[in-house]
Amino acid sequence: MRELKANSTRNIGSNKQAKRLTQFLFLGILSATFLVASCDQKIENKAWSQEQFMQAVKQGQIESASINMDRTQATATNKQGEQILVDISPSDPSLADFLIQNQVSVFIDSYDSVLYPFDLAWFLVPGAIALAGFAFWIWMLVDCATQESNSGNTKVVWILIILFANGIGALIYFFFRRPQRRQLGE
């Protein structure tokens, strides 16, 4: 009876540790995601006027410009590689000629309105698959951390396999170890 109480106390303690580990991993991944997203913003928050843009082009500060499809905004890249949002006049037909005369590479977005939804699917489908894979990986990590027995080093080994082998480790755990664990009633 005492041995049974000791085992249940140990299991409760290990479940708390597993939950803490899972929470720590989740917070770490979340923090890394926000850090990468905040570091990736190159475009300045303040948009330039067309006059400011034209002045910078005349001074040779602009390397390239990408004009959007409705011709109301452009993204300019200066010589340092920084990107600046520019509000432009769609009624100015000479803008592209002016940029070319000043050795600025010009790119004009032109999407066919019929194909645009299909172009968007090229980003959404892989994104949804990646999100589902990430959710599956987290699910297997949590399942292993909370359900795997503490006998020997099996829990630690499986957590390391899932962590370092990512999706493949999660698949191996799901198809081989998880059914085995359920069959043994661990």
mmCIF file of C-alpha atoms in Angstrom:
data_model
loop_
_atom_site.group_PDB
_atom_site.id
_atom_site.type_symbol
_atom_site.label_atom_id
_atom_site.label_comp_id
_atom_site.label_asym_id
_atom_site.label_seq_id
_atom_site.Cartn_x
_atom_site.Cartn_y
_atom_site.Cartn_z
ATOM 1 C CA MET A 1 0.000 0.000 0.000
ATOM 2 C CA ARG A 2 2.816 2.417 0.893
ATOM 3 C CA GLU A 3 4.580 1.498 -2.315
ATOM 4 C CA LEU A 4 1.434 2.303 -4.318
ATOM 5 C CA LYS A 5 1.152 5.732 -2.659
ATOM 6 C CA ALA A 6 4.827 6.422 -3.316
ATOM 7 C CA ASN A 7 4.416 5.513 -7.026
ATOM 8 C CA SER A 8 1.316 7.706 -7.403
ATOM 9 C CA THR A 9 3.111 10.613 -5.682
ATOM 10 C CA ARG A 10 6.061 10.169 -8.055
ATOM 11 C CA ASN A 11 3.730 10.099 -11.081
ATOM 12 C CA ILE A 12 1.976 13.293 -9.950
ATOM 13 C CA GLY A 13 5.346 15.004 -9.539
ATOM 14 C CA SER A 14 6.517 13.844 -12.966
ATOM 15 C CA ASN A 15 3.254 15.030 -14.565
ATOM 16 C CA LYS A 16 3.803 18.476 -13.059
ATOM 17 C CA GLN A 17 7.357 18.496 -14.430
ATOM 18 C CA ALA A 18 6.105 17.424 -17.846
ATOM 19 C CA LYS A 19 3.494 20.187 -17.856
ATOM 20 C CA ARG A 20 6.121 22.746 -16.858
ATOM 21 C CA LEU A 21 8.450 21.504 -19.589
ATOM 22 C CA THR A 22 5.662 21.725 -22.143
ATOM 23 C CA GLN A 23 4.731 25.238 -21.034
ATOM 24 C CA PHE A 24 8.389 26.284 -21.137
ATOM 25 C CA LEU A 25 8.790 24.911 -24.673
ATOM 26 C CA PHE A 26 5.591 26.587 -25.847
ATOM 27 C CA LEU A 27 6.636 29.953 -24.421
ATOM 28 C CA GLY A 28 10.095 29.595 -25.966
ATOM 29 C CA ILE A 29 8.666 28.872 -29.410
ATOM 30 C CA LEU A 30 6.186 31.722 -29.079
ATOM 31 C CA SER A 31 8.940 34.141 -28.012
ATOM 32 C CA ALA A 32 11.174 33.081 -30.900
ATOM 33 C CA THR A 33 8.317 33.609 -33.357
ATOM 34 C CA PHE A 34 7.676 37.150 -32.118
ATOM 35 C CA LEU A 35 11.400 37.935 -32.151
ATOM 36 C CA VAL A 36 11.790 36.817 -35.765
ATOM 37 C CA ALA A 37 8.653 38.709 -36.806
ATOM 38 C CA SER A 38 9.811 41.933 -35.158
ATOM 39 C CA CYS A 39 13.310 41.730 -36.654
ATOM 40 C CA ASP A 40 11.994 41.100 -40.164
ATOM 41 C CA GLN A 41 10.236 44.451 -40.578
ATOM 42 C CA LYS A 42 12.312 46.454 -43.053
ATOM 43 C CA ILE A 43 9.680 48.866 -44.355
ATOM 44 C CA GLU A 44 9.514 52.153 -42.461
ATOM 45 C CA ASN A 45 6.199 52.921 -40.784
ATOM 46 C CA LYS A 46 6.056 56.441 -42.250
ATOM 47 C CA ALA A 47 5.281 56.688 -45.956
ATOM 48 C CA TRP A 48 7.122 59.172 -48.145
ATOM 49 C CA SER A 49 5.335 61.585 -50.425
ATOM 50 C CA GLN A 50 6.007 61.464 -54.147
ATOM 51 C CA GLU A 51 8.028 64.690 -53.889
ATOM 52 C CA GLN A 52 10.329 63.228 -51.196
ATOM 53 C CA PHE A 53 10.757 60.127 -53.342
ATOM 54 C CA MET A 54 11.573 62.123 -56.486
ATOM 55 C CA GLN A 55 14.133 64.191 -54.557
ATOM 56 C CA ALA A 56 15.832 61.017 -53.256
ATOM 57 C CA VAL A 57 15.903 59.621 -56.825
ATOM 58 C CA LYS A 58 17.512 62.841 -58.133
ATOM 59 C CA GLN A 59 20.172 62.593 -55.399
ATOM 60 C CA GLY A 60 20.936 58.991 -56.405
ATOM 61 C CA GLN A 61 19.800 57.483 -53.097
ATOM 62 C CA ILE A 62 17.268 55.025 -54.566
ATOM 63 C CA GLU A 63 18.348 51.723 -56.088
ATOM 64 C CA SER A 64 14.998 50.184 -57.093
ATOM 65 C CA ALA A 65 11.260 50.780 -56.895
ATOM 66 C CA SER A 66 8.371 48.343 -57.014
ATOM 67 C CA ILE A 67 5.061 49.960 -57.958
ATOM 68 C CA ASN A 68 1.895 48.168 -56.804
ATOM 69 C CA MET A 69 -0.831 47.096 -59.213
ATOM 70 C CA ASP A 70 -3.243 49.968 -58.499
ATOM 71 C CA ARG A 71 -0.380 52.471 -59.012
ATOM 72 C CA THR A 72 -1.025 54.340 -55.738
ATOM 73 C CA GLN A 73 1.978 53.120 -53.748
ATOM 74 C CA ALA A 74 5.501 51.948 -54.359
ATOM 75 C CA THR A 75 8.156 50.312 -52.261
ATOM 76 C CA ALA A 76 11.516 51.973 -52.804
ATOM 77 C CA THR A 77 14.828 50.383 -51.849
ATOM 78 C CA ASN A 78 17.661 52.775 -51.054
ATOM 79 C CA LYS A 79 21.393 52.121 -51.507
ATOM 80 C CA GLN A 80 21.653 50.769 -47.923
ATOM 81 C CA GLY A 81 18.992 48.115 -48.656
ATOM 82 C CA GLU A 82 16.277 49.755 -46.560
ATOM 83 C CA GLN A 83 12.743 49.734 -47.940
ATOM 84 C CA ILE A 84 10.528 52.813 -47.845
ATOM 85 C CA LEU A 85 6.818 52.968 -48.609
ATOM 86 C CA VAL A 86 5.964 55.769 -51.066
ATOM 87 C CA ASP A 87 2.548 57.279 -51.828
ATOM 88 C CA ILE A 88 2.451 58.053 -55.559
ATOM 89 C CA SER A 89 0.006 59.648 -57.940
ATOM 90 C CA PRO A 90 -1.609 57.078 -60.246
ATOM 91 C CA SER A 91 -2.178 59.768 -62.846
ATOM 92 C CA ASP A 92 1.566 60.412 -63.381
ATOM 93 C CA PRO A 93 2.494 58.507 -66.580
ATOM 94 C CA SER A 94 6.045 59.868 -66.633
ATOM 95 C CA LEU A 95 7.096 58.368 -63.271
ATOM 96 C CA ALA A 96 8.492 55.138 -64.747
ATOM 97 C CA ASP A 97 10.443 57.072 -67.408
ATOM 98 C CA PHE A 98 11.837 59.416 -64.740
ATOM 99 C CA LEU A 99 13.004 56.450 -62.632
ATOM 100 C CA ILE A 100 14.620 54.690 -65.586
ATOM 101 C CA GLN A 101 16.442 57.896 -66.662
ATOM 102 C CA ASN A 102 17.899 58.091 -63.128
ATOM 103 C CA GLN A 103 19.176 54.476 -63.191
ATOM 104 C CA VAL A 104 16.508 53.138 -60.808
ATOM 105 C CA SER A 105 15.346 49.565 -61.418
ATOM 106 C CA VAL A 106 11.570 49.623 -61.811
ATOM 107 C CA PHE A 107 9.206 46.726 -61.127
ATOM 108 C CA ILE A 108 5.493 47.084 -61.741
ATOM 109 C CA ASP A 109 3.126 44.556 -60.153
ATOM 110 C CA SER A 110 0.481 43.331 -62.569
ATOM 111 C CA TYR A 111 -1.891 40.644 -61.387
ATOM 112 C CA ASP A 112 -4.617 39.300 -63.587
ATOM 113 C CA SER A 113 -7.763 39.661 -61.488
ATOM 114 C CA VAL A 114 -8.936 36.173 -62.526
ATOM 115 C CA LEU A 115 -5.766 34.426 -61.387
ATOM 116 C CA TYR A 116 -5.226 36.353 -58.156
ATOM 117 C CA PRO A 117 -7.238 34.001 -55.878
ATOM 118 C CA PHE A 118 -5.277 31.050 -57.266
ATOM 119 C CA ASP A 119 -2.000 32.835 -56.595
ATOM 120 C CA LEU A 120 -3.111 33.331 -53.004
ATOM 121 C CA ALA A 121 -3.720 29.573 -52.694
ATOM 122 C CA TRP A 122 -0.016 28.965 -53.353
ATOM 123 C CA PHE A 123 0.656 30.677 -50.024
ATOM 124 C CA LEU A 124 -2.331 29.463 -48.019
ATOM 125 C CA VAL A 125 -2.101 25.731 -48.727
ATOM 126 C CA PRO A 126 1.556 25.297 -47.702
ATOM 127 C CA GLY A 127 0.936 27.570 -44.722
ATOM 128 C CA ALA A 128 -2.005 25.436 -43.579
ATOM 129 C CA ILE A 129 0.045 22.254 -44.013
ATOM 130 C CA ALA A 130 2.928 23.739 -42.033
ATOM 131 C CA LEU A 131 0.560 24.870 -39.270
ATOM 132 C CA ALA A 132 -1.037 21.410 -39.086
ATOM 133 C CA GLY A 133 2.416 19.813 -38.925
ATOM 134 C CA PHE A 134 3.461 22.151 -36.136
ATOM 135 C CA ALA A 135 0.255 21.427 -34.190
ATOM 136 C CA PHE A 136 0.831 17.672 -34.626
ATOM 137 C CA TRP A 137 4.428 18.042 -33.409
ATOM 138 C CA ILE A 138 3.297 19.959 -30.299
ATOM 139 C CA TRP A 139 0.542 17.365 -29.679
ATOM 140 C CA MET A 140 3.047 14.491 -29.784
ATOM 141 C CA LEU A 141 5.476 16.392 -27.570
ATOM 142 C CA VAL A 142 2.761 17.055 -24.973
ATOM 143 C CA ASP A 143 1.457 13.482 -25.226
ATOM 144 C CA CYS A 144 4.933 12.076 -24.651
ATOM 145 C CA ALA A 145 5.684 14.455 -21.785
ATOM 146 C CA THR A 146 2.412 13.751 -19.973
ATOM 147 C CA GLN A 147 1.627 10.115 -20.815
ATOM 148 C CA GLU A 148 4.961 8.340 -21.194
ATOM 149 C CA SER A 149 6.120 6.351 -18.178
ATOM 150 C CA ASN A 150 9.147 7.352 -16.142
ATOM 151 C CA SER A 151 10.638 3.865 -16.095
ATOM 152 C CA GLY A 152 14.217 4.144 -17.226
ATOM 153 C CA ASN A 153 14.922 7.007 -19.554
ATOM 154 C CA THR A 154 12.158 6.327 -22.079
ATOM 155 C CA LYS A 155 10.359 9.623 -21.551
ATOM 156 C CA VAL A 156 13.530 11.690 -21.886
ATOM 157 C CA VAL A 157 14.697 9.743 -24.940
ATOM 158 C CA TRP A 158 11.350 10.108 -26.732
ATOM 159 C CA ILE A 159 11.121 13.818 -25.910
ATOM 160 C CA LEU A 160 14.617 14.311 -27.341
ATOM 161 C CA ILE A 161 13.714 12.296 -30.464
ATOM 162 C CA ILE A 162 10.578 14.389 -31.010
ATOM 163 C CA LEU A 163 12.422 17.655 -30.344
ATOM 164 C CA PHE A 164 15.421 17.051 -32.574
ATOM 165 C CA ALA A 165 13.817 14.986 -35.347
ATOM 166 C CA ASN A 166 10.859 17.413 -35.513
ATOM 167 C CA GLY A 167 8.034 16.109 -37.722
ATOM 168 C CA ILE A 168 9.706 12.784 -38.454
ATOM 169 C CA GLY A 169 10.296 12.169 -34.744
ATOM 170 C CA ALA A 170 6.645 12.992 -34.020
ATOM 171 C CA LEU A 171 5.506 10.575 -36.745
ATOM 172 C CA ILE A 172 7.765 7.815 -35.419
ATOM 173 C CA TYR A 173 6.409 8.360 -31.930
ATOM 174 C CA PHE A 174 2.786 8.421 -33.163
ATOM 175 C CA PHE A 175 2.977 5.282 -35.299
ATOM 176 C CA PHE A 176 5.363 3.107 -33.278
ATOM 177 C CA ARG A 177 5.716 4.077 -29.624
ATOM 178 C CA ARG A 178 2.252 5.476 -28.863
ATOM 179 C CA PRO A 179 0.330 2.316 -29.937
ATOM 180 C CA GLN A 180 2.891 0.184 -28.100
ATOM 181 C CA ARG A 181 2.447 2.250 -24.958
ATOM 182 C CA ARG A 182 -1.358 2.001 -25.167
ATOM 183 C CA GLN A 183 -1.167 -1.747 -25.727
ATOM 184 C CA LEU A 184 0.982 -2.231 -22.643
ATOM 185 C CA GLY A 185 -1.350 0.016 -20.648
ATOM 186 C CA GLU A 186 1.409 2.333 -19.444
#
